[in-house]
Amino acid sequence: MSALAYLLWRTLANGLKRALRRPSFWIVAVLIVAILGVSLFGGGEIRAENLAGEGLRDVRELIAMAFALNAVMFVMLAMQGLARGASMFSMADVNLLFPSPVPPVRILMYGLLRGLGTALVLGLFLLFQYSWVHGQYGVGAGGLLLIVLCYGVSVFLGQITATALYAFSSGSAARKRAIRAVTACICLLAAGYALYGALVRMDAPLAALVDCANSPAMRFFPVGGWLAAVMSGIFAGDFGLALCGALPVVLLPVLLTVLISRMKRSYYEDVLAATEYQQQVQLTRQSGSLETAPEKVRLGKTGLSRGEGASALYYKHRLEDRRARASLIGVPELIYLAITFAYTFFLRDEGILPVLIFATVMQVTSVMLGRWVKELTRPYIYLIPEPPFQKLLQCLRTSLRGMAVEAVLCMVGVGLILGLTIGETVALVLVRFSFGLLFMAGNLMIERLFGGLASKVLVMLFYYLAMIVLAVPGTVACVLGSVAWTQTAGYFLLAAVNAALALLVAFLCRNVLRYAELNQR
């Protein structure tokens, strides 16, 4: 056994041993198995209902959604690497492997194998979608595993493409501009093709988009189209189509590996630069000091022009956001919005409730926390001679603008797709915003109670359990309001209960800014 194979095997074995000794691992494992069991059971019931009713939906819709997800992930990862590179190594690998007498190509293959494993782990969240995937489209466990595998492959290919692009264009502004121009042209052509198909068939834009994503032309879109061809071929039993899609997927990493290993510049230099940059970014985030920043930071305007007392915290956050060029809606939130709109398109005949549940589940992981978590580790916030609750509200105030904009964009889009009335759309906007408040309050509660825990897995487990508990009162009020009055009235009541409960939780956790010792890490 070679040294790298032994290192990879011992890393996996030791990681598994450490996990088996931790109670948090068993708790999370039991929870995951329970959720998967519920998902498997629920998927069978939904499928039986669909077979007894209108029948299953066209599986090409699922392939279209997978195509969009894989294409977006690949393009995003590749373009991020164009600026900063992508490293599949840690600083320990850089310090120990790079100076060792091992051929560089073997070390690169070791990093690629580790990157593939990480990419597959990232796709495990798709397993929890088995219930509606099996119920709506009749796709079994094998088909869902294929979707997870394709997602992991798209992430893996995005990482290795980012490394190759960085190595090819590093030090050449002209090459970077050329790569960005080519990428923009390809994406614009694909978007224009899809838009043209939707405009031609205005009577059925959803069917037009599905046909576009499954058309032969889209099969040439890098990675996303190739993987869609693989899924289409396997689901339809056309193994020739599946082979045509799998061939470029296999050849691309081989070609990129050969190019990276034969470039005049050693990929060691690019990987080292990317790894050191990521390490410095992490240290800067933890310390909050610009002295450890990996590059020069343009401060621009300094000082606060408005605000005094506790309100200075709010204007301080706005100034920091302006320096960081942070917008109200970030790229992850836009991706979540696009996924929600796609889900609404495909299930628009099912009504408001499934869409609202799906959007709320997505919101649990995408709620914008803002900068208040970092403020808990800064000493000056405890010295401001203001009531702790007032300081806490000013810290949370920055996140409210982003949540309000996101709620309007999300639910107005959903309302337009479903053809809702103005009253129903306003109610859904308030519900979305109230859940943002509730989840932010839940984050505050978890930070207050379990912020000092070393196990982040346990913290995440408590977070999800707390979100479920906090959502129960509003859900009960919504059901009672819908039975007593109308569904729209129930949504307004849900928003009111969520907002009141969020304010109550924030008030009960106000002492988080009274004693700095509560937030020591």
PDB file of C-alpha atoms in Angstrom, residues 278-518:
ATOM      1  CA  GLN A 278      -8.610  30.571   2.970  1.00  0.00           C
ATOM      2  CA  GLN A 279      -6.684  30.174   6.222  1.00  0.00           C
ATOM      3  CA  GLN A 280      -6.164  33.927   6.524  1.00  0.00           C
ATOM      4  CA  VAL A 281      -9.821  34.640   5.789  1.00  0.00           C
ATOM      5  CA  GLN A 282     -10.830  32.241   8.551  1.00  0.00           C
ATOM      6  CA  LEU A 283      -8.408  33.841  11.039  1.00  0.00           C
ATOM      7  CA  THR A 284      -9.652  37.327  10.119  1.00  0.00           C
ATOM      8  CA  ARG A 285     -13.274  36.311  10.663  1.00  0.00           C
ATOM      9  CA  GLN A 286     -12.454  34.825  14.045  1.00  0.00           C
ATOM     10  CA  SER A 287     -10.338  37.737  15.285  1.00  0.00           C
ATOM     11  CA  GLY A 288     -12.207  40.595  13.599  1.00  0.00           C
ATOM     12  CA  SER A 289      -8.911  42.427  13.071  1.00  0.00           C
ATOM     13  CA  LEU A 290      -7.902  43.901   9.728  1.00  0.00           C
ATOM     14  CA  GLU A 291      -4.264  43.232  10.562  1.00  0.00           C
ATOM     15  CA  THR A 292      -4.730  39.566   9.648  1.00  0.00           C
ATOM     16  CA  ALA A 293      -6.620  40.290   6.412  1.00  0.00           C
ATOM     17  CA  PRO A 294      -5.127  38.411   3.407  1.00  0.00           C
ATOM     18  CA  GLU A 295      -5.197  41.487   1.194  1.00  0.00           C
ATOM     19  CA  LYS A 296      -5.424  45.246   1.373  1.00  0.00           C
ATOM     20  CA  VAL A 297      -8.830  46.454   2.554  1.00  0.00           C
ATOM     21  CA  ARG A 298     -10.228  49.746   1.278  1.00  0.00           C
ATOM     22  CA  LEU A 299     -11.888  51.447   4.197  1.00  0.00           C
ATOM     23  CA  GLY A 300     -13.339  54.433   2.366  1.00  0.00           C
ATOM     24  CA  LYS A 301     -15.381  56.636   4.653  1.00  0.00           C
ATOM     25  CA  THR A 302     -14.599  56.215   8.343  1.00  0.00           C
ATOM     26  CA  GLY A 303     -16.624  57.184  11.358  1.00  0.00           C
ATOM     27  CA  LEU A 304     -20.386  57.211  11.952  1.00  0.00           C
ATOM     28  CA  SER A 305     -22.402  60.146  10.675  1.00  0.00           C
ATOM     29  CA  ARG A 306     -25.535  59.135  12.573  1.00  0.00           C
ATOM     30  CA  GLY A 307     -26.570  57.234  15.654  1.00  0.00           C
ATOM     31  CA  GLU A 308     -25.811  57.533  19.327  1.00  0.00           C
ATOM     32  CA  GLY A 309     -26.045  55.127  22.207  1.00  0.00           C
ATOM     33  CA  ALA A 310     -27.372  51.709  21.182  1.00  0.00           C
ATOM     34  CA  SER A 311     -28.385  52.917  17.705  1.00  0.00           C
ATOM     35  CA  ALA A 312     -24.681  53.369  16.867  1.00  0.00           C
ATOM     36  CA  LEU A 313     -24.494  49.591  16.560  1.00  0.00           C
ATOM     37  CA  TYR A 314     -26.983  49.631  13.694  1.00  0.00           C
ATOM     38  CA  TYR A 315     -25.118  52.306  11.731  1.00  0.00           C
ATOM     39  CA  LYS A 316     -21.850  50.533  12.456  1.00  0.00           C
ATOM     40  CA  HIS A 317     -23.236  47.394  10.812  1.00  0.00           C
ATOM     41  CA  ARG A 318     -24.413  49.373   7.795  1.00  0.00           C
ATOM     42  CA  LEU A 319     -20.953  50.879   7.409  1.00  0.00           C
ATOM     43  CA  GLU A 320     -19.358  47.421   7.617  1.00  0.00           C
ATOM     44  CA  ASP A 321     -21.769  46.079   5.011  1.00  0.00           C
ATOM     45  CA  ARG A 322     -20.925  48.953   2.681  1.00  0.00           C
ATOM     46  CA  ARG A 323     -17.206  48.295   3.055  1.00  0.00           C
ATOM     47  CA  ALA A 324     -17.740  44.599   2.408  1.00  0.00           C
ATOM     48  CA  ARG A 325     -19.996  45.452  -0.562  1.00  0.00           C
ATOM     49  CA  ALA A 326     -22.646  43.230   0.964  1.00  0.00           C
ATOM     50  CA  SER A 327     -26.066  43.562  -0.645  1.00  0.00           C
ATOM     51  CA  LEU A 328     -29.420  43.009   1.033  1.00  0.00           C
ATOM     52  CA  ILE A 329     -29.843  39.770  -0.907  1.00  0.00           C
ATOM     53  CA  GLY A 330     -26.809  37.554  -1.359  1.00  0.00           C
ATOM     54  CA  VAL A 331     -26.136  34.855  -3.935  1.00  0.00           C
ATOM     55  CA  PRO A 332     -27.239  31.948  -1.649  1.00  0.00           C
ATOM     56  CA  GLU A 333     -30.564  33.683  -1.007  1.00  0.00           C
ATOM     57  CA  LEU A 334     -31.065  34.198  -4.749  1.00  0.00           C
ATOM     58  CA  ILE A 335     -30.428  30.495  -5.345  1.00  0.00           C
ATOM     59  CA  TYR A 336     -32.963  29.580  -2.656  1.00  0.00           C
ATOM     60  CA  LEU A 337     -35.472  31.921  -4.300  1.00  0.00           C
ATOM     61  CA  ALA A 338     -34.900  30.312  -7.689  1.00  0.00           C
ATOM     62  CA  ILE A 339     -35.391  26.831  -6.200  1.00  0.00           C
ATOM     63  CA  THR A 340     -38.604  27.979  -4.505  1.00  0.00           C
ATOM     64  CA  PHE A 341     -39.944  29.469  -7.742  1.00  0.00           C
ATOM     65  CA  ALA A 342     -39.125  26.255  -9.628  1.00  0.00           C
ATOM     66  CA  TYR A 343     -40.889  24.190  -6.965  1.00  0.00           C
ATOM     67  CA  THR A 344     -43.901  26.501  -7.187  1.00  0.00           C
ATOM     68  CA  PHE A 345     -43.996  26.114 -10.979  1.00  0.00           C
ATOM     69  CA  PHE A 346     -43.964  22.342 -10.846  1.00  0.00           C
ATOM     70  CA  LEU A 347     -46.559  22.080  -8.045  1.00  0.00           C
ATOM     71  CA  ARG A 348     -48.747  25.072  -8.792  1.00  0.00           C
ATOM     72  CA  ASP A 349     -51.821  22.835  -9.097  1.00  0.00           C
ATOM     73  CA  GLU A 350     -51.443  21.719  -5.472  1.00  0.00           C
ATOM     74  CA  GLY A 351     -52.285  25.134  -3.965  1.00  0.00           C
ATOM     75  CA  ILE A 352     -50.530  27.451  -1.513  1.00  0.00           C
ATOM     76  CA  LEU A 353     -49.879  25.131   1.420  1.00  0.00           C
ATOM     77  CA  PRO A 354     -47.211  22.785  -0.094  1.00  0.00           C
ATOM     78  CA  VAL A 355     -45.309  25.772  -1.467  1.00  0.00           C
ATOM     79  CA  LEU A 356     -45.441  27.592   1.880  1.00  0.00           C
ATOM     80  CA  ILE A 357     -44.177  24.515   3.739  1.00  0.00           C
ATOM     81  CA  PHE A 358     -41.339  23.999   1.256  1.00  0.00           C
ATOM     82  CA  ALA A 359     -40.331  27.676   1.340  1.00  0.00           C
ATOM     83  CA  THR A 360     -40.355  27.666   5.156  1.00  0.00           C
ATOM     84  CA  VAL A 361     -38.189  24.540   5.338  1.00  0.00           C
ATOM     85  CA  MET A 362     -35.697  26.180   2.952  1.00  0.00           C
ATOM     86  CA  GLN A 363     -35.805  29.337   5.078  1.00  0.00           C
ATOM     87  CA  VAL A 364     -34.591  27.482   8.182  1.00  0.00           C
ATOM     88  CA  THR A 365     -31.126  27.133   6.637  1.00  0.00           C
ATOM     89  CA  SER A 366     -31.106  30.367   4.631  1.00  0.00           C
ATOM     90  CA  VAL A 367     -32.264  32.885   7.242  1.00  0.00           C
ATOM     91  CA  MET A 368     -29.876  35.855   7.305  1.00  0.00           C
ATOM     92  CA  LEU A 369     -28.207  36.166  10.703  1.00  0.00           C
ATOM     93  CA  GLY A 370     -26.400  39.452  10.136  1.00  0.00           C
ATOM     94  CA  ARG A 371     -23.468  40.607  12.220  1.00  0.00           C
ATOM     95  CA  TRP A 372     -24.981  40.262  15.679  1.00  0.00           C
ATOM     96  CA  VAL A 373     -23.261  36.927  16.393  1.00  0.00           C
ATOM     97  CA  LYS A 374     -19.832  38.556  16.003  1.00  0.00           C
ATOM     98  CA  GLU A 375     -20.844  41.408  18.279  1.00  0.00           C
ATOM     99  CA  LEU A 376     -21.321  38.979  21.173  1.00  0.00           C
ATOM    100  CA  THR A 377     -17.558  38.370  21.225  1.00  0.00           C
ATOM    101  CA  ARG A 378     -16.595  42.070  21.236  1.00  0.00           C
ATOM    102  CA  PRO A 379     -15.996  43.706  24.644  1.00  0.00           C
ATOM    103  CA  TYR A 380     -17.211  47.226  23.824  1.00  0.00           C
ATOM    104  CA  ILE A 381     -20.848  46.222  23.324  1.00  0.00           C
ATOM    105  CA  TYR A 382     -21.109  45.305  27.008  1.00  0.00           C
ATOM    106  CA  LEU A 383     -19.719  48.699  28.035  1.00  0.00           C
ATOM    107  CA  ILE A 384     -22.346  50.807  26.204  1.00  0.00           C
ATOM    108  CA  PRO A 385     -24.486  52.411  28.960  1.00  0.00           C
ATOM    109  CA  GLU A 386     -27.801  51.278  27.447  1.00  0.00           C
ATOM    110  CA  PRO A 387     -30.320  48.579  28.451  1.00  0.00           C
ATOM    111  CA  PRO A 388     -29.265  45.130  27.147  1.00  0.00           C
ATOM    112  CA  PHE A 389     -32.573  44.583  25.333  1.00  0.00           C
ATOM    113  CA  GLN A 390     -32.247  47.869  23.439  1.00  0.00           C
ATOM    114  CA  LYS A 391     -28.687  47.007  22.387  1.00  0.00           C
ATOM    115  CA  LEU A 392     -29.837  43.573  21.276  1.00  0.00           C
ATOM    116  CA  LEU A 393     -32.645  45.010  19.133  1.00  0.00           C
ATOM    117  CA  GLN A 394     -30.224  47.417  17.447  1.00  0.00           C
ATOM    118  CA  CYS A 395     -27.876  44.519  16.675  1.00  0.00           C
ATOM    119  CA  LEU A 396     -30.739  42.556  15.127  1.00  0.00           C
ATOM    120  CA  ARG A 397     -32.068  45.566  13.244  1.00  0.00           C
ATOM    121  CA  THR A 398     -29.595  45.182  10.396  1.00  0.00           C
ATOM    122  CA  SER A 399     -30.994  41.786   9.443  1.00  0.00           C
ATOM    123  CA  LEU A 400     -34.578  43.040   9.270  1.00  0.00           C
ATOM    124  CA  ARG A 401     -34.040  44.966   6.030  1.00  0.00           C
ATOM    125  CA  GLY A 402     -32.683  41.942   4.199  1.00  0.00           C
ATOM    126  CA  MET A 403     -35.414  39.655   5.525  1.00  0.00           C
ATOM    127  CA  ALA A 404     -38.119  42.129   4.484  1.00  0.00           C
ATOM    128  CA  VAL A 405     -36.759  42.429   0.928  1.00  0.00           C
ATOM    129  CA  GLU A 406     -36.345  38.670   0.662  1.00  0.00           C
ATOM    130  CA  ALA A 407     -39.900  38.065   1.908  1.00  0.00           C
ATOM    131  CA  VAL A 408     -41.357  40.473  -0.652  1.00  0.00           C
ATOM    132  CA  LEU A 409     -39.362  39.015  -3.556  1.00  0.00           C
ATOM    133  CA  CYS A 410     -40.152  35.428  -2.592  1.00  0.00           C
ATOM    134  CA  MET A 411     -43.863  35.661  -1.924  1.00  0.00           C
ATOM    135  CA  VAL A 412     -44.705  38.177  -4.641  1.00  0.00           C
ATOM    136  CA  GLY A 413     -43.079  35.800  -7.125  1.00  0.00           C
ATOM    137  CA  VAL A 414     -44.999  32.858  -5.646  1.00  0.00           C
ATOM    138  CA  GLY A 415     -48.222  34.883  -5.786  1.00  0.00           C
ATOM    139  CA  LEU A 416     -47.701  35.715  -9.451  1.00  0.00           C
ATOM    140  CA  ILE A 417     -46.995  32.086 -10.323  1.00  0.00           C
ATOM    141  CA  LEU A 418     -50.047  30.790  -8.428  1.00  0.00           C
ATOM    142  CA  GLY A 419     -52.312  33.676  -9.459  1.00  0.00           C
ATOM    143  CA  LEU A 420     -53.113  34.709  -5.873  1.00  0.00           C
ATOM    144  CA  THR A 421     -55.080  37.761  -4.862  1.00  0.00           C
ATOM    145  CA  ILE A 422     -53.437  40.830  -3.339  1.00  0.00           C
ATOM    146  CA  GLY A 423     -54.707  39.937   0.119  1.00  0.00           C
ATOM    147  CA  GLU A 424     -53.310  36.410  -0.054  1.00  0.00           C
ATOM    148  CA  THR A 425     -49.952  37.677  -1.332  1.00  0.00           C
ATOM    149  CA  VAL A 426     -49.708  40.263   1.466  1.00  0.00           C
ATOM    150  CA  ALA A 427     -50.532  37.563   4.012  1.00  0.00           C
ATOM    151  CA  LEU A 428     -47.804  35.276   2.624  1.00  0.00           C
ATOM    152  CA  VAL A 429     -45.256  38.129   2.696  1.00  0.00           C
ATOM    153  CA  LEU A 430     -46.047  38.732   6.367  1.00  0.00           C
ATOM    154  CA  VAL A 431     -45.834  34.996   7.101  1.00  0.00           C
ATOM    155  CA  ARG A 432     -42.444  34.767   5.397  1.00  0.00           C
ATOM    156  CA  PHE A 433     -41.128  37.782   7.295  1.00  0.00           C
ATOM    157  CA  SER A 434     -42.523  36.492  10.605  1.00  0.00           C
ATOM    158  CA  PHE A 435     -40.793  33.148  10.145  1.00  0.00           C
ATOM    159  CA  GLY A 436     -37.557  35.036   9.484  1.00  0.00           C
ATOM    160  CA  LEU A 437     -38.031  36.839  12.804  1.00  0.00           C
ATOM    161  CA  LEU A 438     -38.852  33.573  14.540  1.00  0.00           C
ATOM    162  CA  PHE A 439     -35.831  31.721  13.185  1.00  0.00           C
ATOM    163  CA  MET A 440     -33.563  34.648  14.057  1.00  0.00           C
ATOM    164  CA  ALA A 441     -34.944  34.580  17.599  1.00  0.00           C
ATOM    165  CA  GLY A 442     -34.352  30.834  17.669  1.00  0.00           C
ATOM    166  CA  ASN A 443     -30.724  31.415  16.683  1.00  0.00           C
ATOM    167  CA  LEU A 444     -30.439  33.894  19.526  1.00  0.00           C
ATOM    168  CA  MET A 445     -31.926  31.390  21.970  1.00  0.00           C
ATOM    169  CA  ILE A 446     -29.530  28.646  20.874  1.00  0.00           C
ATOM    170  CA  GLU A 447     -26.620  31.082  21.160  1.00  0.00           C
ATOM    171  CA  ARG A 448     -27.782  32.022  24.663  1.00  0.00           C
ATOM    172  CA  LEU A 449     -28.241  28.437  25.868  1.00  0.00           C
ATOM    173  CA  PHE A 450     -25.741  26.344  23.897  1.00  0.00           C
ATOM    174  CA  GLY A 451     -23.311  28.799  22.350  1.00  0.00           C
ATOM    175  CA  GLY A 452     -20.445  27.498  24.474  1.00  0.00           C
ATOM    176  CA  LEU A 453     -20.748  23.870  23.352  1.00  0.00           C
ATOM    177  CA  ALA A 454     -17.706  22.550  21.533  1.00  0.00           C
ATOM    178  CA  SER A 455     -19.735  20.123  19.414  1.00  0.00           C
ATOM    179  CA  LYS A 456     -21.233  22.083  16.540  1.00  0.00           C
ATOM    180  CA  VAL A 457     -23.217  18.992  15.519  1.00  0.00           C
ATOM    181  CA  LEU A 458     -25.102  19.088  18.818  1.00  0.00           C
ATOM    182  CA  VAL A 459     -25.661  22.826  18.421  1.00  0.00           C
ATOM    183  CA  MET A 460     -27.192  22.277  14.982  1.00  0.00           C
ATOM    184  CA  LEU A 461     -29.357  19.469  16.355  1.00  0.00           C
ATOM    185  CA  PHE A 462     -30.675  21.692  19.148  1.00  0.00           C
ATOM    186  CA  TYR A 463     -31.233  24.453  16.605  1.00  0.00           C
ATOM    187  CA  TYR A 464     -33.491  22.344  14.392  1.00  0.00           C
ATOM    188  CA  LEU A 465     -35.409  21.002  17.387  1.00  0.00           C
ATOM    189  CA  ALA A 466     -35.896  24.543  18.681  1.00  0.00           C
ATOM    190  CA  MET A 467     -37.176  25.701  15.268  1.00  0.00           C
ATOM    191  CA  ILE A 468     -39.786  22.927  15.272  1.00  0.00           C
ATOM    192  CA  VAL A 469     -40.951  23.813  18.778  1.00  0.00           C
ATOM    193  CA  LEU A 470     -41.133  27.543  18.038  1.00  0.00           C
ATOM    194  CA  ALA A 471     -43.175  26.952  14.865  1.00  0.00           C
ATOM    195  CA  VAL A 472     -45.880  24.948  16.670  1.00  0.00           C
ATOM    196  CA  PRO A 473     -47.883  27.834  18.300  1.00  0.00           C
ATOM    197  CA  GLY A 474     -48.204  29.781  15.071  1.00  0.00           C
ATOM    198  CA  THR A 475     -49.151  26.650  13.134  1.00  0.00           C
ATOM    199  CA  VAL A 476     -51.901  25.798  15.620  1.00  0.00           C
ATOM    200  CA  ALA A 477     -53.190  29.380  15.469  1.00  0.00           C
ATOM    201  CA  CYS A 478     -53.182  29.243  11.649  1.00  0.00           C
ATOM    202  CA  VAL A 479     -55.245  26.040  11.622  1.00  0.00           C
ATOM    203  CA  LEU A 480     -57.758  27.428  14.118  1.00  0.00           C
ATOM    204  CA  GLY A 481     -58.008  30.707  12.200  1.00  0.00           C
ATOM    205  CA  SER A 482     -58.555  28.889   8.901  1.00  0.00           C
ATOM    206  CA  VAL A 483     -61.338  26.771  10.432  1.00  0.00           C
ATOM    207  CA  ALA A 484     -63.035  29.702  12.180  1.00  0.00           C
ATOM    208  CA  TRP A 485     -62.671  32.265   9.356  1.00  0.00           C
ATOM    209  CA  THR A 486     -60.724  31.859   6.107  1.00  0.00           C
ATOM    210  CA  GLN A 487     -57.324  30.551   5.068  1.00  0.00           C
ATOM    211  CA  THR A 488     -56.055  34.087   4.491  1.00  0.00           C
ATOM    212  CA  ALA A 489     -57.148  35.069   8.004  1.00  0.00           C
ATOM    213  CA  GLY A 490     -55.267  32.041   9.317  1.00  0.00           C
ATOM    214  CA  TYR A 491     -52.097  33.242   7.583  1.00  0.00           C
ATOM    215  CA  PHE A 492     -52.445  36.709   9.118  1.00  0.00           C
ATOM    216  CA  LEU A 493     -52.912  35.091  12.534  1.00  0.00           C
ATOM    217  CA  LEU A 494     -49.837  32.897  11.921  1.00  0.00           C
ATOM    218  CA  ALA A 495     -47.733  35.979  11.141  1.00  0.00           C
ATOM    219  CA  ALA A 496     -48.951  37.776  14.273  1.00  0.00           C
ATOM    220  CA  VAL A 497     -48.224  34.821  16.574  1.00  0.00           C
ATOM    221  CA  ASN A 498     -44.773  34.267  15.067  1.00  0.00           C
ATOM    222  CA  ALA A 499     -43.836  37.936  15.456  1.00  0.00           C
ATOM    223  CA  ALA A 500     -45.065  38.063  19.057  1.00  0.00           C
ATOM    224  CA  LEU A 501     -43.252  34.846  19.951  1.00  0.00           C
ATOM    225  CA  ALA A 502     -40.027  36.094  18.311  1.00  0.00           C
ATOM    226  CA  LEU A 503     -40.189  39.306  20.326  1.00  0.00           C
ATOM    227  CA  LEU A 504     -40.831  37.321  23.518  1.00  0.00           C
ATOM    228  CA  VAL A 505     -37.853  35.023  22.899  1.00  0.00           C
ATOM    229  CA  ALA A 506     -35.607  38.013  22.181  1.00  0.00           C
ATOM    230  CA  PHE A 507     -36.766  39.695  25.403  1.00  0.00           C
ATOM    231  CA  LEU A 508     -36.134  36.554  27.462  1.00  0.00           C
ATOM    232  CA  CYS A 509     -32.626  36.309  25.970  1.00  0.00           C
ATOM    233  CA  ARG A 510     -31.802  39.984  26.518  1.00  0.00           C
ATOM    234  CA  ASN A 511     -29.256  39.146  29.236  1.00  0.00           C
ATOM    235  CA  VAL A 512     -26.974  37.732  26.571  1.00  0.00           C
ATOM    236  CA  LEU A 513     -25.587  41.294  26.392  1.00  0.00           C
ATOM    237  CA  ARG A 514     -25.378  41.832  30.127  1.00  0.00           C
ATOM    238  CA  TYR A 515     -22.428  39.610  30.988  1.00  0.00           C
ATOM    239  CA  ALA A 516     -19.558  39.019  28.598  1.00  0.00           C
ATOM    240  CA  GLU A 517     -18.665  35.778  30.395  1.00  0.00           C
ATOM    241  CA  LEU A 518     -21.779  34.144  28.945  1.00  0.00           C
TER     242      LEU A 518
END
